[in-house]
Amino acid sequence: MQFLTRMLFLAFVGAAIGWLTNFVAVKMLFKPLKPVKIFGITLQGLIPKRKYEIAKSIGEIVERELLSFNDLWDRLLTEENRKFLLSNLDLKVKEVTENKLPSFLPKAIKEMISNYIGDIINREVEVFLNSPSNEVVEIISKKLKISEIVEEKIKSFKLEKLEEVVIKIAHSELYMIEIMGGVLGFLIGVLQAIVIQFL
């Protein structure tokens, strides 16, 4: 009976220590948000301290593994989007040319000129859209870095917002880390009781 009491006591103390240790470790991912000096040691949460490194890494991973410029280009220029773009471009060309041409020109001439210009522009745009490996797309892909957009977005997050996002995404995993600390602590407590009893 005395052994069982000691074992339960050590198991629950171990569980409490294990849970508390992991609870503090999870909280210290974010807390303190700003550097704090305690006994000459500067403390700051891991994610706030490494925010810029994390932002850069996430940006690079997104662009390299998830969404490159070429992926985005292909998605933007589906057949449906292409038709929509060309038809709107055609309407805009007609509207602009008819409004900008001198008013003394007969309507039929204006229409003929706007149709001619519209056809040229549509043909050129069609050629451009059908050749994604062309120079302009290469230039755009170098200038439009998805990694930099993602990085800047994460850097601009307030630390509280970043904490909220991470907790929302990984809430159950973080909770399980705390629980596992308690479970491991409990098992270590049981093991300690056995070692004390039989050694």
Short mmCIF file of C-alpha atoms in Angstrom, two decimals:
data_model
loop_
_atom_site.label_atom_id
_atom_site.label_comp_id
_atom_site.label_asym_id
_atom_site.label_seq_id
_atom_site.Cartn_x
_atom_site.Cartn_y
_atom_site.Cartn_z
CA MET A 1 0.00 0.00 0.00
CA GLN A 2 2.86 2.34 0.90
CA PHE A 3 4.55 1.54 -2.45
CA LEU A 4 1.33 2.29 -4.38
CA THR A 5 0.89 5.62 -2.55
CA ARG A 6 4.51 6.60 -3.24
CA MET A 7 4.20 5.53 -6.87
CA LEU A 8 1.02 7.57 -7.41
CA PHE A 9 2.53 10.56 -5.63
CA LEU A 10 5.71 10.46 -7.78
CA ALA A 11 3.65 9.80 -10.94
CA PHE A 12 1.38 12.82 -10.35
CA VAL A 13 4.31 15.06 -9.39
CA GLY A 14 6.10 13.89 -12.57
CA ALA A 15 2.95 14.52 -14.64
CA ALA A 16 2.58 18.03 -13.19
CA ILE A 17 6.26 18.84 -13.82
CA GLY A 18 6.15 17.36 -17.36
CA TRP A 19 2.96 19.23 -18.26
CA LEU A 20 4.19 22.51 -16.71
CA THR A 21 7.57 22.25 -18.47
CA ASN A 22 5.95 21.72 -21.87
CA PHE A 23 3.29 24.37 -21.17
CA VAL A 24 6.05 26.92 -20.44
CA ALA A 25 8.04 25.74 -23.50
CA VAL A 26 5.00 26.23 -25.78
CA LYS A 27 4.29 29.67 -24.28
CA MET A 28 7.95 30.63 -24.75
CA LEU A 29 7.59 30.14 -28.49
CA PHE A 30 5.96 33.61 -28.33
CA LYS A 31 6.42 35.04 -24.86
CA PRO A 32 7.84 37.45 -24.07
CA LEU A 33 7.04 39.28 -27.30
CA LYS A 34 9.70 41.91 -26.65
CA PRO A 35 13.17 41.28 -25.18
CA VAL A 36 13.21 41.26 -21.36
CA LYS A 37 16.33 41.18 -19.16
CA ILE A 38 16.24 38.85 -16.17
CA PHE A 39 19.43 38.52 -14.08
CA GLY A 40 21.44 39.91 -17.00
CA ILE A 41 20.01 37.33 -19.44
CA THR A 42 17.89 38.62 -22.33
CA LEU A 43 14.75 36.56 -22.84
CA GLN A 44 12.45 36.71 -25.84
CA GLY A 45 10.09 34.24 -27.44
CA LEU A 46 11.62 32.12 -30.19
CA ILE A 47 9.23 33.26 -32.94
CA PRO A 48 9.39 37.03 -32.14
CA LYS A 49 13.19 36.79 -31.92
CA ARG A 50 13.48 34.95 -35.24
CA LYS A 51 10.54 36.64 -37.01
CA TYR A 52 12.61 37.95 -39.95
CA GLU A 53 14.45 34.66 -40.49
CA ILE A 54 11.14 32.76 -40.34
CA ALA A 55 9.53 35.19 -42.80
CA LYS A 56 12.41 34.75 -45.26
CA SER A 57 12.35 30.94 -44.95
CA ILE A 58 8.58 30.73 -45.41
CA GLY A 59 8.77 33.03 -48.45
CA GLU A 60 11.46 30.88 -50.06
CA ILE A 61 9.57 27.64 -49.31
CA VAL A 62 6.31 29.05 -50.76
CA GLU A 63 8.01 30.12 -53.98
CA ARG A 64 10.22 27.04 -54.37
CA GLU A 65 7.79 24.34 -53.25
CA LEU A 66 4.24 25.72 -53.41
CA LEU A 67 3.67 28.62 -55.80
CA SER A 68 6.20 29.80 -58.36
CA PHE A 69 5.56 32.69 -60.76
CA ASN A 70 5.09 30.19 -63.62
CA ASP A 71 2.42 28.32 -61.61
CA LEU A 72 0.64 31.61 -60.99
CA TRP A 73 0.97 32.60 -64.66
CA ASP A 74 -0.51 29.27 -65.80
CA ARG A 75 -3.42 29.59 -63.35
CA LEU A 76 -4.13 33.19 -64.35
CA LEU A 77 -4.14 32.36 -68.03
CA THR A 78 -6.62 29.53 -68.21
CA GLU A 79 -8.69 29.42 -71.41
CA GLU A 80 -11.59 31.13 -69.62
CA ASN A 81 -9.42 33.94 -68.23
CA ARG A 82 -7.70 34.37 -71.59
CA LYS A 83 -11.05 34.82 -73.39
CA PHE A 84 -12.22 37.24 -70.70
CA LEU A 85 -9.01 39.26 -70.97
CA LEU A 86 -9.10 39.43 -74.78
CA SER A 87 -12.80 40.37 -74.97
CA ASN A 88 -12.36 43.13 -72.37
CA LEU A 89 -9.24 44.36 -74.09
CA ASP A 90 -11.15 44.44 -77.39
CA LEU A 91 -13.96 46.50 -75.84
CA LYS A 92 -11.50 48.90 -74.21
CA VAL A 93 -9.55 49.39 -77.47
CA LYS A 94 -12.76 50.16 -79.36
CA GLU A 95 -13.97 52.56 -76.69
CA VAL A 96 -10.66 54.44 -76.47
CA THR A 97 -10.02 54.66 -80.23
CA GLU A 98 -13.57 55.80 -81.00
CA ASN A 99 -13.36 58.50 -78.30
CA LYS A 100 -9.88 59.69 -79.24
CA LEU A 101 -10.33 59.82 -83.01
CA PRO A 102 -11.36 63.22 -84.37
CA SER A 103 -15.12 63.80 -84.26
CA PHE A 104 -15.31 64.85 -87.94
CA LEU A 105 -14.52 61.27 -89.04
CA PRO A 106 -17.59 59.28 -90.06
CA LYS A 107 -18.71 56.56 -87.63
CA ALA A 108 -18.02 53.80 -90.19
CA ILE A 109 -14.37 54.97 -90.56
CA LYS A 110 -13.96 55.16 -86.77
CA GLU A 111 -15.28 51.61 -86.42
CA MET A 112 -13.00 50.39 -89.19
CA ILE A 113 -9.92 51.98 -87.56
CA SER A 114 -10.84 50.76 -84.06
CA ASN A 115 -11.47 47.21 -85.40
CA TYR A 116 -8.13 47.28 -87.19
CA ILE A 117 -6.26 48.47 -84.08
CA GLY A 118 -8.21 45.99 -81.94
CA ASP A 119 -7.28 43.10 -84.24
CA ILE A 120 -3.57 44.04 -84.16
CA ILE A 121 -3.54 44.34 -80.36
CA ASN A 122 -5.49 41.10 -79.90
CA ARG A 123 -3.12 39.23 -82.21
CA GLU A 124 -0.06 40.56 -80.39
CA VAL A 125 -1.54 39.84 -76.96
CA GLU A 126 -2.50 36.32 -78.12
CA VAL A 127 1.09 35.72 -79.25
CA PHE A 128 2.37 37.07 -75.92
CA LEU A 129 -0.04 34.90 -73.90
CA ASN A 130 0.81 31.78 -75.87
CA SER A 131 4.55 32.05 -75.29
CA PRO A 132 5.16 32.10 -71.53
CA SER A 133 8.88 31.53 -72.03
CA ASN A 134 9.29 34.86 -73.77
CA GLU A 135 11.54 37.61 -72.55
CA VAL A 136 8.84 39.78 -70.96
CA VAL A 137 7.58 36.91 -68.80
CA GLU A 138 11.16 36.13 -67.76
CA ILE A 139 11.66 39.77 -66.76
CA ILE A 140 8.34 39.85 -64.86
CA SER A 141 9.16 36.60 -63.05
CA LYS A 142 12.49 38.08 -61.92
CA LYS A 143 10.87 41.31 -60.75
CA LEU A 144 7.78 39.71 -59.21
CA LYS A 145 9.27 37.51 -56.49
CA ILE A 146 6.53 35.62 -54.67
CA SER A 147 9.03 34.82 -51.90
CA GLU A 148 9.55 38.55 -51.28
CA ILE A 149 5.80 39.24 -51.23
CA VAL A 150 5.22 36.48 -48.65
CA GLU A 151 8.26 37.59 -46.64
CA GLU A 152 7.11 41.23 -46.54
CA LYS A 153 3.59 40.17 -45.57
CA ILE A 154 4.83 38.09 -42.64
CA LYS A 155 7.29 40.80 -41.56
CA SER A 156 4.44 43.33 -41.52
CA PHE A 157 2.37 41.15 -39.14
CA LYS A 158 2.22 42.44 -35.60
CA LEU A 159 3.68 39.84 -33.24
CA GLU A 160 0.26 39.36 -31.62
CA LYS A 161 -1.27 38.66 -35.05
CA LEU A 162 1.54 36.23 -35.91
CA GLU A 163 0.98 34.42 -32.59
CA GLU A 164 -2.76 34.25 -33.30
CA VAL A 165 -2.14 32.79 -36.79
CA VAL A 166 0.31 30.14 -35.55
CA ILE A 167 -1.93 29.13 -32.64
CA LYS A 168 -4.95 28.93 -34.95
CA ILE A 169 -3.03 26.65 -37.33
CA ALA A 170 -1.26 24.47 -34.75
CA HIS A 171 -3.60 24.67 -31.72
CA SER A 172 -4.23 20.93 -31.41
CA GLU A 173 -0.54 20.06 -31.97
CA LEU A 174 0.61 22.55 -29.31
CA TYR A 175 -2.03 21.20 -26.90
CA MET A 176 -0.82 17.64 -27.57
CA ILE A 177 2.76 18.69 -26.76
CA GLU A 178 1.55 19.88 -23.33
CA ILE A 179 -0.44 16.67 -22.74
CA MET A 180 2.50 14.49 -23.83
CA GLY A 181 4.68 16.30 -21.28
CA GLY A 182 2.20 15.28 -18.57
CA VAL A 183 2.00 11.67 -19.83
CA LEU A 184 5.81 11.31 -20.02
CA GLY A 185 6.17 12.91 -16.58
CA PHE A 186 3.61 10.45 -15.19
CA LEU A 187 5.50 7.46 -16.66
CA ILE A 188 8.83 8.77 -15.36
CA GLY A 189 7.26 9.14 -11.89
CA VAL A 190 6.06 5.50 -12.01
CA LEU A 191 9.53 4.39 -13.14
CA GLN A 192 11.17 6.36 -10.30
CA ALA A 193 8.89 4.68 -7.74
CA ILE A 194 9.81 1.24 -9.12
CA VAL A 195 13.54 2.06 -9.08
CA ILE A 196 13.34 3.37 -5.48
CA GLN A 197 11.35 0.32 -4.35
CA PHE A 198 13.48 -2.39 -5.91
CA LEU A 199 17.02 -0.95 -5.91
#
